[in-house]
């Protein structure tokens, strides 16, 4: 994971050479990157994956070896991280440089805007297809983006959306032809928001818009996560 800064925009890129699977180490690094972005007083943030893969979600290979309490602690760290990103007091843009599946999709939905690479890639919350009920906090984040008419397909039926279908349904904001141009476009989107909007007003409005739901999600997190055992 690498963080770079240019013209007030912080870009956090992650690349494990594989599926960009999310684990405790990844959670810790992104949390530290968000600390760095806030300390540097960046005016906007871009999250970007590697070519062909934004993130395939949680690292499922490590889950079978976890005890119940270990899994709850693992998922709590992920939950708090995504909710932090969702409430971050600056414009955030996800550069979907490939597949964004499960936890990768919810990271994308936690951002304010999304740009996706055209091609054989999918944006998908597939939890109900793999036997996991979507936690209430995850539904809350997804519903900030997913239109009401699309909730059954996107949240209940685990439908996968191509970049073109996602744009048509307003799940993303733009499409680019390749990963490099996707990141560049996401950075321009972030820079435009930073330049034409008041940082203080943006932060305050986002806090009023999302803060009550995020606080409610955090207050109910223990009960929410208990349903995943």
PDB file of C-alpha atoms in Angstrom:
ATOM      1  CA  UNK A   1       0.000   0.000   0.000  1.00  0.00           C
ATOM      2  CA  UNK A   2       1.437   3.366  -1.067  1.00  0.00           C
ATOM      3  CA  UNK A   3       0.196   6.902  -0.444  1.00  0.00           C
ATOM      4  CA  UNK A   4       1.108   9.806  -2.699  1.00  0.00           C
ATOM      5  CA  UNK A   5       0.092  13.465  -2.654  1.00  0.00           C
ATOM      6  CA  UNK A   6      -0.398  15.845  -5.576  1.00  0.00           C
ATOM      7  CA  UNK A   7      -2.210  19.171  -5.746  1.00  0.00           C
ATOM      8  CA  UNK A   8      -3.974  18.505  -2.461  1.00  0.00           C
ATOM      9  CA  UNK A   9      -5.211  15.043  -3.510  1.00  0.00           C
ATOM     10  CA  UNK A  10      -3.989  11.959  -1.656  1.00  0.00           C
ATOM     11  CA  UNK A  11      -3.977   8.702  -3.627  1.00  0.00           C
ATOM     12  CA  UNK A  12      -3.770   5.428  -1.719  1.00  0.00           C
ATOM     13  CA  UNK A  13      -2.930   2.501  -3.993  1.00  0.00           C
ATOM     14  CA  UNK A  14      -2.954  -1.127  -2.913  1.00  0.00           C
ATOM     15  CA  UNK A  15      -1.482  -4.041  -4.834  1.00  0.00           C
ATOM     16  CA  UNK A  16      -0.748  -7.490  -3.428  1.00  0.00           C
ATOM     17  CA  UNK A  17      -0.182  -8.907  -6.904  1.00  0.00           C
ATOM     18  CA  UNK A  18      -3.267 -11.079  -6.554  1.00  0.00           C
ATOM     19  CA  UNK A  19      -6.835 -10.373  -5.469  1.00  0.00           C
ATOM     20  CA  UNK A  20      -6.107  -7.452  -3.124  1.00  0.00           C
ATOM     21  CA  UNK A  21      -7.690  -9.568  -0.411  1.00  0.00           C
ATOM     22  CA  UNK A  22      -8.486  -7.732   2.803  1.00  0.00           C
ATOM     23  CA  UNK A  23      -6.997  -8.965   6.076  1.00  0.00           C
ATOM     24  CA  UNK A  24      -5.876  -7.552   9.420  1.00  0.00           C
ATOM     25  CA  UNK A  25      -2.619  -6.255   7.988  1.00  0.00           C
ATOM     26  CA  UNK A  26      -4.489  -4.495   5.183  1.00  0.00           C
ATOM     27  CA  UNK A  27      -6.961  -2.967   7.654  1.00  0.00           C
ATOM     28  CA  UNK A  28      -4.105  -1.651   9.781  1.00  0.00           C
ATOM     29  CA  UNK A  29      -2.247  -0.186   6.804  1.00  0.00           C
ATOM     30  CA  UNK A  30      -5.312   1.594   5.420  1.00  0.00           C
ATOM     31  CA  UNK A  31      -6.166   2.953   8.860  1.00  0.00           C
ATOM     32  CA  UNK A  32      -2.616   4.331   9.096  1.00  0.00           C
ATOM     33  CA  UNK A  33      -2.905   5.754   5.577  1.00  0.00           C
ATOM     34  CA  UNK A  34      -6.099   7.581   6.553  1.00  0.00           C
ATOM     35  CA  UNK A  35      -4.248   8.977   9.578  1.00  0.00           C
ATOM     36  CA  UNK A  36      -1.499  10.199   7.240  1.00  0.00           C
ATOM     37  CA  UNK A  37      -3.992  11.755   4.826  1.00  0.00           C
ATOM     38  CA  UNK A  38      -5.742  13.631   7.626  1.00  0.00           C
ATOM     39  CA  UNK A  39      -2.475  14.749   9.227  1.00  0.00           C
ATOM     40  CA  UNK A  40      -1.288  16.106   5.869  1.00  0.00           C
ATOM     41  CA  UNK A  41      -4.576  18.018   5.556  1.00  0.00           C
ATOM     42  CA  UNK A  42      -5.209  16.589   2.094  1.00  0.00           C
ATOM     43  CA  UNK A  43      -8.290  18.089   0.479  1.00  0.00           C
ATOM     44  CA  UNK A  44      -9.467  14.890  -1.224  1.00  0.00           C
ATOM     45  CA  UNK A  45      -8.711  11.159  -1.277  1.00  0.00           C
ATOM     46  CA  UNK A  46      -8.565   8.531  -4.025  1.00  0.00           C
ATOM     47  CA  UNK A  47      -8.496   4.784  -3.315  1.00  0.00           C
ATOM     48  CA  UNK A  48      -7.092   2.720  -6.186  1.00  0.00           C
ATOM     49  CA  UNK A  49      -6.372  -0.953  -6.736  1.00  0.00           C
ATOM     50  CA  UNK A  50      -4.062  -2.688  -9.177  1.00  0.00           C
ATOM     51  CA  UNK A  51      -4.660  -3.400 -12.853  1.00  0.00           C
ATOM     52  CA  UNK A  52      -7.671  -5.708 -13.161  1.00  0.00           C
ATOM     53  CA  UNK A  53      -8.483  -5.778  -9.456  1.00  0.00           C
ATOM     54  CA  UNK A  54      -9.749  -3.182  -7.025  1.00  0.00           C
ATOM     55  CA  UNK A  55     -10.427  -5.809  -4.352  1.00  0.00           C
ATOM     56  CA  UNK A  56     -12.092  -9.205  -4.224  1.00  0.00           C
ATOM     57  CA  UNK A  57     -13.029  -8.621  -0.585  1.00  0.00           C
ATOM     58  CA  UNK A  58     -12.077 -10.309   2.657  1.00  0.00           C
ATOM     59  CA  UNK A  59      -9.362 -12.950   2.607  1.00  0.00           C
ATOM     60  CA  UNK A  60     -11.560 -16.049   2.796  1.00  0.00           C
ATOM     61  CA  UNK A  61      -8.544 -18.363   3.097  1.00  0.00           C
ATOM     62  CA  UNK A  62      -7.844 -17.254   6.658  1.00  0.00           C
ATOM     63  CA  UNK A  63     -11.431 -17.364   7.954  1.00  0.00           C
ATOM     64  CA  UNK A  64     -11.826 -21.151   8.448  1.00  0.00           C
ATOM     65  CA  UNK A  65      -8.959 -21.196  10.942  1.00  0.00           C
ATOM     66  CA  UNK A  66     -10.462 -18.486  13.129  1.00  0.00           C
ATOM     67  CA  UNK A  67     -12.343 -19.110  16.349  1.00  0.00           C
ATOM     68  CA  UNK A  68     -15.694 -17.378  16.786  1.00  0.00           C
ATOM     69  CA  UNK A  69     -14.228 -14.518  18.870  1.00  0.00           C
ATOM     70  CA  UNK A  70     -11.326 -14.119  16.442  1.00  0.00           C
ATOM     71  CA  UNK A  71     -13.738 -13.813  13.521  1.00  0.00           C
ATOM     72  CA  UNK A  72     -15.864 -11.253  15.358  1.00  0.00           C
ATOM     73  CA  UNK A  73     -12.762  -9.182  16.185  1.00  0.00           C
ATOM     74  CA  UNK A  74     -11.593  -9.457  12.578  1.00  0.00           C
ATOM     75  CA  UNK A  75     -14.922  -8.342  11.168  1.00  0.00           C
ATOM     76  CA  UNK A  76     -15.256  -5.567  13.741  1.00  0.00           C
ATOM     77  CA  UNK A  77     -11.947  -4.075  12.621  1.00  0.00           C
ATOM     78  CA  UNK A  78     -13.149  -4.163   9.022  1.00  0.00           C
ATOM     79  CA  UNK A  79     -16.512  -2.645   9.969  1.00  0.00           C
ATOM     80  CA  UNK A  80     -14.989   0.256  11.886  1.00  0.00           C
ATOM     81  CA  UNK A  81     -12.524   0.963   9.083  1.00  0.00           C
ATOM     82  CA  UNK A  82     -15.207   1.153   6.388  1.00  0.00           C
ATOM     83  CA  UNK A  83     -17.436   3.307   8.576  1.00  0.00           C
ATOM     84  CA  UNK A  84     -14.480   5.624   9.185  1.00  0.00           C
ATOM     85  CA  UNK A  85     -13.939   5.913   5.436  1.00  0.00           C
ATOM     86  CA  UNK A  86     -17.656   6.516   4.866  1.00  0.00           C
ATOM     87  CA  UNK A  87     -17.635   9.430   7.286  1.00  0.00           C
ATOM     88  CA  UNK A  88     -14.239  10.895   6.360  1.00  0.00           C
ATOM     89  CA  UNK A  89     -14.527  14.668   6.274  1.00  0.00           C
ATOM     90  CA  UNK A  90     -13.185  15.195   2.760  1.00  0.00           C
ATOM     91  CA  UNK A  91     -14.194  14.129  -0.759  1.00  0.00           C
ATOM     92  CA  UNK A  92     -13.376  10.479  -1.474  1.00  0.00           C
ATOM     93  CA  UNK A  93     -13.281   8.758  -4.864  1.00  0.00           C
ATOM     94  CA  UNK A  94     -12.801   5.045  -5.579  1.00  0.00           C
ATOM     95  CA  UNK A  95     -10.811   4.156  -8.704  1.00  0.00           C
ATOM     96  CA  UNK A  96     -12.216   0.726  -9.536  1.00  0.00           C
ATOM     97  CA  UNK A  97      -9.333  -0.566 -11.635  1.00  0.00           C
ATOM     98  CA  UNK A  98     -10.955  -3.981 -12.008  1.00  0.00           C
ATOM     99  CA  UNK A  99     -13.215  -6.257  -9.987  1.00  0.00           C
ATOM    100  CA  UNK A 100     -14.803  -4.815  -6.825  1.00  0.00           C
ATOM    101  CA  UNK A 101     -16.487  -7.729  -5.076  1.00  0.00           C
ATOM    102  CA  UNK A 102     -17.950  -8.216  -1.588  1.00  0.00           C
ATOM    103  CA  UNK A 103     -15.733  -6.215   0.778  1.00  0.00           C
ATOM    104  CA  UNK A 104     -14.201  -4.510  -2.252  1.00  0.00           C
ATOM    105  CA  UNK A 105     -17.644  -3.359  -3.370  1.00  0.00           C
ATOM    106  CA  UNK A 106     -18.507  -1.982   0.067  1.00  0.00           C
ATOM    107  CA  UNK A 107     -15.227  -0.036   0.089  1.00  0.00           C
ATOM    108  CA  UNK A 108     -16.297   1.492  -3.224  1.00  0.00           C
ATOM    109  CA  UNK A 109     -19.761   2.329  -1.895  1.00  0.00           C
ATOM    110  CA  UNK A 110     -18.223   3.921   1.205  1.00  0.00           C
ATOM    111  CA  UNK A 111     -16.589   6.537  -1.018  1.00  0.00           C
ATOM    112  CA  UNK A 112     -18.406   9.608  -2.338  1.00  0.00           C
ATOM    113  CA  UNK A 113     -17.810   8.885  -6.038  1.00  0.00           C
ATOM    114  CA  UNK A 114     -16.637   5.966  -8.153  1.00  0.00           C
ATOM    115  CA  UNK A 115     -14.890   5.590 -11.525  1.00  0.00           C
ATOM    116  CA  UNK A 116     -14.578   2.093 -13.028  1.00  0.00           C
ATOM    117  CA  UNK A 117     -12.518   0.500 -15.784  1.00  0.00           C
ATOM    118  CA  UNK A 118     -14.463  -0.876 -18.743  1.00  0.00           C
ATOM    119  CA  UNK A 119     -13.981  -4.548 -19.528  1.00  0.00           C
ATOM    120  CA  UNK A 120     -14.752  -7.962 -18.031  1.00  0.00           C
ATOM    121  CA  UNK A 121     -14.984  -6.610 -14.489  1.00  0.00           C
ATOM    122  CA  UNK A 122     -17.808  -6.708 -11.988  1.00  0.00           C
ATOM    123  CA  UNK A 123     -19.099  -4.647  -9.111  1.00  0.00           C
ATOM    124  CA  UNK A 124     -20.884  -7.079  -6.814  1.00  0.00           C
ATOM    125  CA  UNK A 125     -22.021  -7.597  -3.250  1.00  0.00           C
ATOM    126  CA  UNK A 126     -22.087 -11.389  -3.396  1.00  0.00           C
ATOM    127  CA  UNK A 127     -22.573 -12.156   0.300  1.00  0.00           C
ATOM    128  CA  UNK A 128     -26.008 -13.784   0.005  1.00  0.00           C
ATOM    129  CA  UNK A 129     -24.617 -16.049  -2.721  1.00  0.00           C
ATOM    130  CA  UNK A 130     -21.802 -17.299  -0.479  1.00  0.00           C
ATOM    131  CA  UNK A 131     -23.927 -17.808   2.636  1.00  0.00           C
ATOM    132  CA  UNK A 132     -23.317 -14.618   4.591  1.00  0.00           C
ATOM    133  CA  UNK A 133     -26.121 -12.273   5.678  1.00  0.00           C
ATOM    134  CA  UNK A 134     -25.219  -8.667   4.972  1.00  0.00           C
ATOM    135  CA  UNK A 135     -24.632  -6.851   8.284  1.00  0.00           C
ATOM    136  CA  UNK A 136     -26.879  -3.879   8.996  1.00  0.00           C
ATOM    137  CA  UNK A 137     -23.964  -1.422   8.796  1.00  0.00           C
ATOM    138  CA  UNK A 138     -22.993  -2.752   5.360  1.00  0.00           C
ATOM    139  CA  UNK A 139     -26.562  -2.369   4.121  1.00  0.00           C
ATOM    140  CA  UNK A 140     -26.546   1.211   5.393  1.00  0.00           C
ATOM    141  CA  UNK A 141     -23.371   2.046   3.464  1.00  0.00           C
ATOM    142  CA  UNK A 142     -24.609   0.338   0.289  1.00  0.00           C
ATOM    143  CA  UNK A 143     -27.990   2.052   0.478  1.00  0.00           C
ATOM    144  CA  UNK A 144     -26.261   5.431   0.376  1.00  0.00           C
ATOM    145  CA  UNK A 145     -25.474   4.576  -3.272  1.00  0.00           C
ATOM    146  CA  UNK A 146     -27.799   1.795  -4.459  1.00  0.00           C
ATOM    147  CA  UNK A 147     -31.125   3.237  -5.724  1.00  0.00           C
ATOM    148  CA  UNK A 148     -34.265   1.934  -4.053  1.00  0.00           C
ATOM    149  CA  UNK A 149     -35.477   0.157  -7.192  1.00  0.00           C
ATOM    150  CA  UNK A 150     -32.183  -1.742  -7.364  1.00  0.00           C
ATOM    151  CA  UNK A 151     -31.982  -2.937  -3.753  1.00  0.00           C
ATOM    152  CA  UNK A 152     -33.381  -6.417  -4.378  1.00  0.00           C
ATOM    153  CA  UNK A 153     -31.056  -7.083  -7.297  1.00  0.00           C
ATOM    154  CA  UNK A 154     -27.907  -5.546  -5.799  1.00  0.00           C
ATOM    155  CA  UNK A 155     -28.313  -6.470  -2.123  1.00  0.00           C
ATOM    156  CA  UNK A 156     -30.591  -9.515  -1.944  1.00  0.00           C
ATOM    157  CA  UNK A 157     -29.895 -11.255  -5.246  1.00  0.00           C
ATOM    158  CA  UNK A 158     -26.126 -10.633  -5.367  1.00  0.00           C
ATOM    159  CA  UNK A 159     -26.282  -9.406  -8.962  1.00  0.00           C
ATOM    160  CA  UNK A 160     -22.975  -8.556 -10.622  1.00  0.00           C
ATOM    161  CA  UNK A 161     -22.805  -5.293 -12.563  1.00  0.00           C
ATOM    162  CA  UNK A 162     -20.441  -4.499 -15.397  1.00  0.00           C
ATOM    163  CA  UNK A 163     -19.047  -0.985 -15.591  1.00  0.00           C
ATOM    164  CA  UNK A 164     -21.600  -0.110 -18.258  1.00  0.00           C
ATOM    165  CA  UNK A 165     -24.521  -1.506 -16.246  1.00  0.00           C
ATOM    166  CA  UNK A 166     -23.250   0.137 -13.069  1.00  0.00           C
ATOM    167  CA  UNK A 167     -23.068   3.523 -14.814  1.00  0.00           C
ATOM    168  CA  UNK A 168     -26.571   3.112 -16.238  1.00  0.00           C
ATOM    169  CA  UNK A 169     -27.881   2.411 -12.715  1.00  0.00           C
ATOM    170  CA  UNK A 170     -25.898   5.276 -11.117  1.00  0.00           C
ATOM    171  CA  UNK A 171     -23.791   2.900  -9.020  1.00  0.00           C
ATOM    172  CA  UNK A 172     -20.680   4.579 -10.449  1.00  0.00           C
ATOM    173  CA  UNK A 173     -20.042   8.051 -11.843  1.00  0.00           C
ATOM    174  CA  UNK A 174     -17.773   7.419 -14.829  1.00  0.00           C
ATOM    175  CA  UNK A 175     -16.042   4.767 -16.949  1.00  0.00           C
ATOM    176  CA  UNK A 176     -12.524   4.800 -18.361  1.00  0.00           C
ATOM    177  CA  UNK A 177     -10.860   2.524 -20.890  1.00  0.00           C
ATOM    178  CA  UNK A 178      -8.020   1.151 -18.750  1.00  0.00           C
ATOM    179  CA  UNK A 179      -6.808   1.131 -15.142  1.00  0.00           C
ATOM    180  CA  UNK A 180      -4.288   3.949 -15.580  1.00  0.00           C
ATOM    181  CA  UNK A 181      -6.865   6.307 -17.041  1.00  0.00           C
ATOM    182  CA  UNK A 182      -9.324   5.218 -14.342  1.00  0.00           C
ATOM    183  CA  UNK A 183      -6.946   6.353 -11.610  1.00  0.00           C
ATOM    184  CA  UNK A 184      -6.189   9.576 -13.468  1.00  0.00           C
ATOM    185  CA  UNK A 185      -9.899  10.283 -13.930  1.00  0.00           C
ATOM    186  CA  UNK A 186     -10.607   9.545 -10.247  1.00  0.00           C
ATOM    187  CA  UNK A 187      -7.860  11.987  -9.266  1.00  0.00           C
ATOM    188  CA  UNK A 188      -9.385  14.676 -11.519  1.00  0.00           C
ATOM    189  CA  UNK A 189     -12.806  14.035  -9.990  1.00  0.00           C
ATOM    190  CA  UNK A 190     -11.330  14.361  -6.501  1.00  0.00           C
ATOM    191  CA  UNK A 191      -9.412  17.513  -7.440  1.00  0.00           C
ATOM    192  CA  UNK A 192     -12.519  19.095  -8.930  1.00  0.00           C
ATOM    193  CA  UNK A 193     -14.476  18.487  -5.737  1.00  0.00           C
ATOM    194  CA  UNK A 194     -11.626  19.857  -3.633  1.00  0.00           C
ATOM    195  CA  UNK A 195     -11.270  22.996  -5.733  1.00  0.00           C
ATOM    196  CA  UNK A 196     -14.898  23.994  -6.133  1.00  0.00           C
ATOM    197  CA  UNK A 197     -16.271  23.117  -2.695  1.00  0.00           C
ATOM    198  CA  UNK A 198     -15.565  24.556   0.737  1.00  0.00           C
ATOM    199  CA  UNK A 199     -13.612  21.983   2.794  1.00  0.00           C
ATOM    200  CA  UNK A 200     -15.246  23.070   6.048  1.00  0.00           C
ATOM    201  CA  UNK A 201     -18.734  23.056   4.582  1.00  0.00           C
ATOM    202  CA  UNK A 202     -18.133  19.672   2.922  1.00  0.00           C
ATOM    203  CA  UNK A 203     -16.949  18.103   6.170  1.00  0.00           C
ATOM    204  CA  UNK A 204     -19.808  19.570   8.190  1.00  0.00           C
ATOM    205  CA  UNK A 205     -22.457  18.575   5.663  1.00  0.00           C
ATOM    206  CA  UNK A 206     -21.124  15.025   5.362  1.00  0.00           C
ATOM    207  CA  UNK A 207     -21.122  14.742   9.159  1.00  0.00           C
ATOM    208  CA  UNK A 208     -24.760  15.828   9.270  1.00  0.00           C
ATOM    209  CA  UNK A 209     -25.710  13.612   6.343  1.00  0.00           C
ATOM    210  CA  UNK A 210     -23.958  10.421   7.454  1.00  0.00           C
ATOM    211  CA  UNK A 211     -22.982  10.973  11.067  1.00  0.00           C
ATOM    212  CA  UNK A 212     -26.264   9.894  12.732  1.00  0.00           C
ATOM    213  CA  UNK A 213     -26.425   6.639  10.739  1.00  0.00           C
ATOM    214  CA  UNK A 214     -22.750   5.906  11.325  1.00  0.00           C
ATOM    215  CA  UNK A 215     -23.110   6.495  15.073  1.00  0.00           C
ATOM    216  CA  UNK A 216     -26.160   4.239  15.153  1.00  0.00           C
ATOM    217  CA  UNK A 217     -24.236   1.567  13.250  1.00  0.00           C
ATOM    218  CA  UNK A 218     -21.327   1.773  15.704  1.00  0.00           C
ATOM    219  CA  UNK A 219     -23.678   1.659  18.699  1.00  0.00           C
ATOM    220  CA  UNK A 220     -25.299  -1.505  17.322  1.00  0.00           C
ATOM    221  CA  UNK A 221     -22.139  -3.095  15.984  1.00  0.00           C
ATOM    222  CA  UNK A 222     -21.745  -5.770  18.646  1.00  0.00           C
ATOM    223  CA  UNK A 223     -25.297  -7.031  18.165  1.00  0.00           C
ATOM    224  CA  UNK A 224     -24.932  -6.737  14.398  1.00  0.00           C
ATOM    225  CA  UNK A 225     -21.730  -8.783  14.317  1.00  0.00           C
ATOM    226  CA  UNK A 226     -23.148 -11.421  16.661  1.00  0.00           C
ATOM    227  CA  UNK A 227     -25.484 -12.455  13.855  1.00  0.00           C
ATOM    228  CA  UNK A 228     -22.460 -13.483  11.757  1.00  0.00           C
ATOM    229  CA  UNK A 229     -21.243 -16.241  14.067  1.00  0.00           C
TER     230      UNK A 229
END
